Amino acid sequence: MENQTVQHLKIGSIKTDPGQPRKTFSEQGLKELAESISEFGVLQPITVRKTGKTFTIVMGERRYRACKLLDLKTIPCMVRELEKDAILEIQIIENLQRKDVEPVEEAEAIAMLKTKFSPEEIATRIGRNKIFVYGRIKLSELIEGFKHYVRSKEMTLSLAIGVASFPAEEQQMILEGMGGDFKERYVQNAINQQAFDLAKAPFALDDKNLVPKAGACTLCPFNSANQGSLFGDGKQICTKSSCYATKKTKNLLNLIETVKKDGRLLIPKINKYALDSQDNQLFLSILGENGLEIHLMGDMDILNEPVMPTEQSVRDEHHWRELTDDEVKEELEEQMECYSEEVETYTNAPENGFNKGILIDPKTCNWEEVYLRHKEIAKIETSAVPIEKKKMDDCTPTEKIQKMNDREIRKKQIENNKQFEEVVRMVRESEYHNSKKTLTTDEMVAFCLVLFENHIGWHNQEEFFKGFLGKSGKKDAAGVVEEFRKNFKKEVFHKLIRFVMAREVHFGELNHKNNNVNSSVYTAIRPFLTKEFETIESDFEQKRIKREKRLNERIAALEKENEMLKSA
């Protein structure tokens, strides 16, 4: 049985616990507590444990600090014998029950308890609900660069928890993208762009074999449903964009193989007017590289499976005006007649030259089964000669106009090519590169596009720089550049340089000790990831020490053997 008698111990014999989870103490709060103790005394004894000839505080460090401010010689104490695990648990729970606890410190403390208790048990012990506990557990995973903004209250807790839902490497990308100052809107946009609603995923969430290393989304820690419903009850949001993109691509490749095997057509939801969009071009290239014949929606007659109308669907369709019950009934009857005709057409589709195929959204990769048929194209007389192969004298006036316009377009292209080549050659031979002036915005824009187009592959563009050029699908090159320039920020320039720099190093026989590029990159990046660098360096240093020790032992043995041979 522990002795629960209050003892007045000398303050000099008491020390603080370096393992105490609480690290911050308000100076003003300590002064106010000292004033209270000066007037009324210590109303509640502190709790300590015996450690050799001294005592270590378990609970009551604020009271202890306030007494030291008053230069008191003793303080009332309860001496208890406690196991190390129990001490930490008591300290954490006591601190979490305070009202003024700092959120990041609170999150780190709850994360410590998570190793021993479930979130529900923690909630019960500290008198909070489980949503609060799940949120703090997630907040504990926020990288150090963002914790600073939480402590300074520049960053709201809800936004911080949103960022903490992403893997550390993606958090770091968001942090670097901000530049030097905190930008709330930038962070929120980054979250929106990198979070995916799994209810709209084109693949089965419980499929653990789609990408075996990733496993099923239903069990993934980056599924918000497994993080305490941080995005709303029951809502499943993926916060690991690289994994989502990999699964989406793998699912698409599986679908392509299936339609090839079945001999069906796969038609992307792309019209001719959107054909030049970069995203659409990339999607079409994937289809082509995997052996599919390319068709657009405009090339096909498409029959979707009819959906039976209901009273609710009628009301939803006419939500902009209030329909009476009779009006709804009348509209529903008309729609049912159309529905019956659509069902008949859909049922008889195979007899009218339609075949089953797939219609797919290139952005989301969601697809549906439809009936497809090539549109009838008017046959051109075999004797007809293409305009470009006709001589000018053989053309009609209309054809001559077209031929002249085509020639002028081609001449402008050739002229522009020559002009550009001449300008660049002149620049290369000039003193432009010796200019000591700071880079202009236009120069930084140009360098960004040089890096983006020439040094970053398609997959990295999709994974790390999605939306980099904005909504530029319908613009020509000059329009794309102008829009990019208009929205340009220096942090984009910095992000690109850092991204390319980390990928333009040399592996193999070259390393940071024998190659200028590798050495400079190693030195430049080290301050950003000091702890990670030190961990890796330490691991390799230990290996070297062990290896050199074995080597020295072998050399010493051989030298000894050599001495023995000499003296023999």
Coordinates of C-alpha atoms in Angstrom, one line a residue, residues 161-551:
I161 CA -5.8 18.3 -40.2
G162 CA -6.7 18.3 -43.9
V163 CA -3.0 18.7 -44.8
A164 CA -2.0 16.0 -42.3
S165 CA -4.3 13.5 -44.0
F166 CA -1.7 13.4 -46.9
P167 CA 1.6 11.4 -46.9
A168 CA 4.6 13.4 -45.6
E169 CA 6.1 13.7 -49.0
E170 CA 3.0 15.3 -50.4
Q171 CA 2.7 17.6 -47.4
Q172 CA 6.3 18.7 -48.2
M173 CA 5.3 19.5 -51.8
I174 CA 2.5 21.7 -50.6
L175 CA 4.8 23.4 -48.1
E176 CA 7.4 24.1 -50.8
G177 CA 4.8 25.3 -53.2
M178 CA 3.7 28.1 -50.8
G179 CA 7.1 29.7 -51.0
G180 CA 8.2 31.5 -47.8
D181 CA 4.9 32.7 -46.4
F182 CA 1.7 30.9 -45.4
K183 CA -1.0 31.0 -48.1
E184 CA -4.3 29.6 -46.9
R185 CA -6.0 29.6 -50.3
Y186 CA -3.0 27.9 -52.0
V187 CA -3.1 25.1 -49.3
Q188 CA -6.8 24.6 -49.6
N189 CA -6.6 24.4 -53.4
A190 CA -3.8 21.9 -53.1
I191 CA -5.9 19.7 -50.8
N192 CA -8.9 19.9 -53.2
Q193 CA -6.7 18.9 -56.2
Q194 CA -5.0 16.0 -54.4
A195 CA -8.0 14.5 -52.6
F196 CA -10.2 12.1 -54.5
D197 CA -13.8 11.0 -53.7
L198 CA -13.6 7.2 -53.6
A199 CA -17.3 7.0 -54.3
K200 CA -16.5 8.1 -57.8
A201 CA -13.4 5.8 -58.3
P202 CA -13.4 3.8 -61.5
F203 CA -12.1 0.7 -59.7
A204 CA -13.4 -1.6 -56.9
L205 CA -12.4 -0.3 -53.5
D206 CA -12.1 -3.8 -52.1
D207 CA -9.9 -5.1 -54.9
K208 CA -6.6 -5.9 -53.1
N209 CA -5.0 -7.3 -56.3
L210 CA -5.3 -4.3 -58.6
V211 CA -2.1 -2.9 -57.2
P212 CA -0.9 -5.6 -54.7
K213 CA 1.6 -3.4 -52.9
A214 CA -1.1 -0.8 -52.2
G215 CA -3.8 -3.4 -51.2
A216 CA -7.5 -2.6 -50.9
C217 CA -8.7 1.0 -50.5
T218 CA -11.2 -0.1 -47.8
L219 CA -8.3 -1.0 -45.5
C220 CA -5.9 1.8 -46.5
P221 CA -4.8 4.3 -43.8
F222 CA -5.1 7.1 -46.5
N223 CA -8.8 6.4 -46.9
S224 CA -10.5 9.1 -44.7
A225 CA -13.1 6.5 -43.6
N226 CA -10.2 4.9 -41.7
Q227 CA -9.0 8.2 -40.2
G228 CA -12.1 8.9 -38.1
S229 CA -14.3 10.4 -40.9
L230 CA -12.3 13.6 -41.1
F231 CA -14.1 14.7 -44.3
G232 CA -17.6 13.8 -43.0
D233 CA -19.3 10.7 -41.6
G234 CA -19.1 7.8 -44.0
K235 CA -17.3 9.8 -46.7
Q236 CA -14.4 8.0 -48.3
I237 CA -11.7 10.4 -49.5
C238 CA -8.3 9.2 -50.8
T239 CA -5.5 11.4 -49.7
K240 CA -2.6 9.6 -51.5
S241 CA -2.9 11.0 -55.0
S242 CA 0.1 9.0 -56.4
C243 CA -1.6 5.7 -55.3
Y244 CA -5.0 6.8 -56.7
A245 CA -3.4 7.7 -60.1
T246 CA -1.6 4.3 -60.2
K247 CA -4.8 2.4 -59.5
K248 CA -6.7 4.4 -62.0
T249 CA -4.1 3.8 -64.7
K250 CA -3.8 0.1 -63.9
N251 CA -7.6 -0.3 -64.0
L252 CA -7.7 1.5 -67.4
L253 CA -5.0 -0.9 -68.8
N254 CA -7.0 -3.9 -67.5
L255 CA -10.1 -2.5 -69.2
I256 CA -8.2 -2.1 -72.5
E257 CA -7.0 -5.7 -72.3
T258 CA -10.6 -6.9 -71.7
V259 CA -12.1 -5.0 -74.6
K260 CA -9.3 -6.2 -76.9
K261 CA -10.0 -9.8 -75.9
D262 CA -13.7 -9.4 -76.4
G263 CA -13.3 -7.5 -79.7
R264 CA -15.3 -4.5 -78.4
L265 CA -14.8 -0.8 -79.1
L266 CA -13.7 1.6 -76.4
I267 CA -14.7 5.1 -77.2
P268 CA -13.5 8.1 -75.1
K269 CA -15.9 10.9 -74.3
I270 CA -13.9 13.3 -76.5
N271 CA -15.3 15.5 -79.3
K272 CA -13.4 17.0 -82.1
Y273 CA -13.4 20.5 -80.6
A274 CA -11.5 19.1 -77.5
L275 CA -9.1 17.0 -79.5
D276 CA -6.2 19.3 -79.0
S277 CA -6.4 19.3 -75.2
Q278 CA -3.2 18.1 -73.7
D279 CA -5.0 15.8 -71.3
N280 CA -7.1 14.3 -74.1
Q281 CA -4.1 13.8 -76.3
L282 CA -2.3 11.9 -73.5
F283 CA -5.3 9.7 -73.0
L284 CA -5.6 8.9 -76.7
S285 CA -1.9 8.1 -76.9
I286 CA -2.4 5.5 -74.1
L287 CA -5.1 3.9 -76.1
G288 CA -3.0 3.9 -79.3
E289 CA 0.1 2.6 -77.5
N290 CA -1.9 -0.3 -76.2
G291 CA -3.2 -1.4 -79.6
L292 CA -6.7 0.2 -79.8
E293 CA -8.1 1.9 -82.9
I294 CA -8.9 5.5 -82.0
H295 CA -12.5 6.8 -82.5
L296 CA -14.1 9.9 -81.1
M297 CA -17.7 10.3 -80.0
G298 CA -18.5 12.1 -83.2
D299 CA -17.6 9.1 -85.2
M300 CA -20.2 6.9 -83.6
D301 CA -23.9 6.5 -83.0
I302 CA -24.3 5.8 -79.3
L303 CA -27.2 4.1 -77.5
N304 CA -27.1 4.3 -73.6
E305 CA -29.3 2.0 -71.6
P306 CA -32.5 3.9 -71.0
V307 CA -33.3 4.9 -67.4
M308 CA -36.9 4.7 -66.3
P309 CA -38.3 8.1 -65.2
T310 CA -39.9 8.6 -61.8
E311 CA -42.0 11.3 -60.1
Q312 CA -38.8 12.4 -58.3
S313 CA -36.7 12.5 -61.4
V314 CA -39.4 14.7 -63.1
R315 CA -39.4 17.1 -60.1
D316 CA -35.6 17.2 -60.1
E317 CA -35.5 17.9 -63.8
H318 CA -37.9 20.8 -63.3
H319 CA -36.5 22.0 -60.0
W320 CA -36.4 25.6 -61.2
R321 CA -40.3 25.7 -61.0
E322 CA -42.8 24.1 -58.7
L323 CA -45.0 21.5 -60.5
T324 CA -48.4 20.5 -59.2
D325 CA -49.1 16.8 -58.7
D326 CA -51.2 16.8 -61.9
E327 CA -48.4 18.5 -63.9
V328 CA -45.9 15.9 -62.6
K329 CA -48.2 13.1 -63.6
E330 CA -48.7 14.5 -67.1
E331 CA -45.0 15.0 -67.6
L332 CA -44.2 11.5 -66.3
E333 CA -46.7 9.9 -68.7
E334 CA -45.0 11.7 -71.7
Q335 CA -41.6 10.6 -70.5
M336 CA -42.8 7.0 -70.0
E337 CA -43.9 6.9 -73.7
C338 CA -40.4 8.1 -74.7
Y339 CA -38.9 5.6 -72.4
S340 CA -40.8 2.7 -74.0
E341 CA -39.6 3.8 -77.4
E342 CA -36.0 4.1 -76.1
V343 CA -36.2 0.6 -74.6
E344 CA -37.4 -0.9 -77.9
T345 CA -34.6 0.8 -79.8
Y346 CA -32.1 -0.3 -77.3
T347 CA -33.4 -3.9 -77.3
N348 CA -33.3 -4.1 -81.1
A349 CA -29.9 -2.4 -81.4
P350 CA -27.9 -5.5 -82.4
E351 CA -30.4 -6.0 -85.4
N352 CA -29.6 -2.5 -86.6
G353 CA -25.9 -2.8 -86.7
F354 CA -25.0 -1.8 -83.2
N355 CA -22.4 -3.7 -81.1
K356 CA -21.7 -3.6 -77.4
G357 CA -18.9 -1.3 -76.4
I358 CA -17.5 0.9 -73.7
L359 CA -17.9 4.7 -73.3
I360 CA -15.2 6.1 -71.0
D361 CA -14.5 9.5 -69.4
P362 CA -10.8 10.3 -70.0
K363 CA -10.6 12.5 -66.9
T364 CA -12.1 10.1 -64.3
C365 CA -11.7 6.8 -66.3
N366 CA -15.3 5.9 -65.2
W367 CA -17.0 3.9 -67.9
E368 CA -20.4 2.5 -69.0
E369 CA -21.5 -0.2 -71.4
V370 CA -23.3 1.2 -74.4
Y371 CA -24.3 0.1 -77.9
L372 CA -22.0 1.6 -80.7
R373 CA -22.3 1.9 -84.4
H374 CA -20.0 3.7 -86.9
K375 CA -21.8 6.7 -88.5
E376 CA -22.4 6.4 -92.2
I377 CA -19.9 8.5 -94.1
A378 CA -20.8 9.7 -97.6
K379 CA -18.7 7.8 -100.1
I380 CA -16.3 9.9 -102.2
E381 CA -16.1 9.0 -105.9
T382 CA -12.9 6.9 -106.4
S383 CA -12.1 9.1 -109.4
A384 CA -11.9 12.2 -107.3
V385 CA -8.4 13.6 -106.7
P386 CA -7.6 15.3 -103.4
I387 CA -7.2 19.1 -103.6
E388 CA -3.6 19.0 -102.4
K389 CA -2.6 16.7 -105.3
K390 CA -4.4 18.8 -108.0
K391 CA -2.6 21.4 -110.1
M392 CA -3.8 24.9 -109.6
D393 CA -5.1 25.1 -113.2
D394 CA -7.3 22.0 -112.6
C395 CA -9.0 23.4 -109.5
T396 CA -12.4 25.1 -109.3
P397 CA -12.4 28.7 -108.0
T398 CA -13.4 27.5 -104.5
E399 CA -10.6 24.8 -104.5
K400 CA -8.1 27.4 -105.7
I401 CA -9.0 29.7 -102.8
Q402 CA -8.6 26.8 -100.4
K403 CA -5.3 25.8 -102.0
M404 CA -4.0 29.3 -101.8
N405 CA -4.9 29.6 -98.1
D406 CA -3.3 26.3 -97.3
R407 CA -0.1 27.4 -99.1
E408 CA -0.1 30.7 -97.1
I409 CA -0.5 28.8 -93.8
R410 CA 2.4 26.5 -94.7
K411 CA 4.6 29.5 -95.8
K412 CA 3.9 31.2 -92.5
Q413 CA 4.9 28.1 -90.6
I414 CA 8.2 27.8 -92.5
E415 CA 8.8 31.5 -92.1
N416 CA 8.2 31.4 -88.4
N417 CA 10.5 28.5 -88.0
K418 CA 13.3 30.3 -89.9
Q419 CA 12.8 33.5 -87.9
F420 CA 12.9 31.7 -84.6
E421 CA 16.0 29.7 -85.5
E422 CA 17.8 32.9 -86.6
V423 CA 16.8 34.7 -83.4
V424 CA 18.0 31.8 -81.2
R425 CA 21.3 31.5 -83.0
M426 CA 21.9 35.2 -82.6
V427 CA 21.1 35.0 -78.9
R428 CA 23.5 32.1 -78.4
E429 CA 26.3 34.1 -80.0
S430 CA 25.5 37.3 -78.1
E431 CA 26.5 38.4 -74.5
Y432 CA 23.0 37.7 -73.2
H433 CA 24.2 34.8 -70.9
N434 CA 26.8 37.2 -69.4
S435 CA 24.1 39.6 -68.1
K436 CA 24.4 40.3 -64.4
K437 CA 20.8 41.5 -64.1
T438 CA 18.3 39.5 -62.0
L439 CA 16.1 37.2 -64.0
T440 CA 12.9 38.9 -65.2
T441 CA 9.5 37.3 -64.8
D442 CA 9.4 36.4 -68.5
E443 CA 12.8 34.7 -68.2
M444 CA 11.6 32.7 -65.2
V445 CA 8.4 31.8 -67.1
A446 CA 10.5 30.6 -70.0
F447 CA 12.8 28.6 -67.8
C448 CA 9.8 27.0 -66.1
L449 CA 8.4 25.8 -69.5
V450 CA 11.9 24.6 -70.5
L451 CA 12.1 22.4 -67.4
F452 CA 8.4 21.3 -67.6
E453 CA 8.4 20.3 -71.3
N454 CA 12.0 19.0 -71.6
H455 CA 13.0 17.5 -68.2
I456 CA 9.8 16.2 -66.6
G457 CA 8.2 13.1 -68.0
W458 CA 4.5 12.6 -68.5
H459 CA 3.9 10.5 -65.4
N460 CA 5.7 13.1 -63.2
Q461 CA 3.7 15.9 -64.9
E462 CA 0.5 14.1 -64.0
E463 CA 1.5 13.2 -60.5
F464 CA 3.3 16.3 -59.3
F465 CA 2.3 19.1 -61.7
K466 CA -1.3 18.4 -62.6
G467 CA -3.0 21.5 -63.9
F468 CA 0.4 23.2 -64.2
L469 CA -0.5 25.0 -67.4
G470 CA -4.0 25.8 -66.3
K471 CA -7.1 25.5 -68.5
S472 CA -5.1 25.8 -71.7
G473 CA -6.6 23.0 -73.9
K474 CA -8.3 25.4 -76.4
K475 CA -5.5 27.9 -76.6
D476 CA -2.6 28.1 -79.1
A477 CA 1.0 28.1 -77.8
A478 CA 1.1 31.9 -77.4
G479 CA -2.1 31.8 -75.4
V480 CA -0.9 29.1 -73.1
V481 CA 2.3 31.0 -72.4
E482 CA 0.4 34.3 -71.8
E483 CA -2.1 32.6 -69.4
F484 CA 0.8 30.9 -67.5
R485 CA 2.7 34.2 -67.4
K486 CA -0.4 36.0 -66.0
N487 CA -0.8 33.5 -63.2
F488 CA 2.9 33.0 -62.6
K489 CA 4.3 32.9 -59.1
K490 CA 8.0 32.6 -58.1
E491 CA 7.2 29.5 -56.0
V492 CA 6.4 27.7 -59.2
F493 CA 9.9 28.5 -60.5
H494 CA 11.4 27.3 -57.2
K495 CA 9.3 24.1 -57.1
L496 CA 10.4 23.1 -60.7
I497 CA 14.0 23.8 -60.0
R498 CA 14.0 21.7 -56.8
F499 CA 12.0 18.9 -58.5
V500 CA 14.4 18.7 -61.5
M501 CA 17.5 19.2 -59.4
A502 CA 16.6 16.1 -57.3
R503 CA 16.2 14.0 -60.4
E504 CA 19.1 15.2 -62.5
V505 CA 21.7 13.5 -60.3
H506 CA 23.9 10.6 -61.5
F507 CA 23.8 7.1 -60.0
G508 CA 26.1 4.2 -60.4
E509 CA 29.8 4.8 -60.1
L510 CA 29.1 8.6 -59.5
N511 CA 28.3 9.9 -56.0
H512 CA 28.4 13.0 -53.9
K513 CA 32.1 12.6 -53.2
N514 CA 33.4 12.3 -56.8
N515 CA 30.9 14.2 -59.0
N516 CA 30.4 18.0 -59.0
V517 CA 26.6 17.8 -59.8
N518 CA 25.9 15.2 -57.1
S519 CA 28.0 17.0 -54.6
S520 CA 26.3 20.4 -55.1
V521 CA 22.8 18.8 -55.0
Y522 CA 23.6 16.9 -51.9
T523 CA 24.9 20.1 -50.2
A524 CA 21.9 22.1 -51.4
I525 CA 19.2 19.8 -50.2
R526 CA 20.7 18.7 -46.9
P527 CA 19.5 21.7 -44.8
F528 CA 15.9 20.9 -45.8
L529 CA 16.0 17.3 -44.6
T530 CA 18.8 17.3 -42.0
K531 CA 17.3 14.6 -39.8
E532 CA 16.7 12.2 -42.7
F533 CA 20.2 12.8 -44.1
E534 CA 21.7 12.2 -40.7
T535 CA 19.8 8.9 -40.3
I536 CA 21.0 7.6 -43.7
E537 CA 24.6 8.9 -43.1
S538 CA 24.7 7.3 -39.7
D539 CA 23.6 4.0 -41.0
F540 CA 26.3 4.0 -43.7
E541 CA 28.9 5.2 -41.2
Q542 CA 28.1 2.3 -38.9
K543 CA 28.5 -0.1 -41.8
R544 CA 31.8 1.5 -42.7
I545 CA 33.1 1.3 -39.2
K546 CA 32.3 -2.4 -38.9
R547 CA 33.8 -3.1 -42.3
E548 CA 37.0 -1.2 -41.5
K549 CA 37.3 -2.9 -38.2
R550 CA 37.1 -6.3 -39.8
L551 CA 39.6 -5.1 -42.4

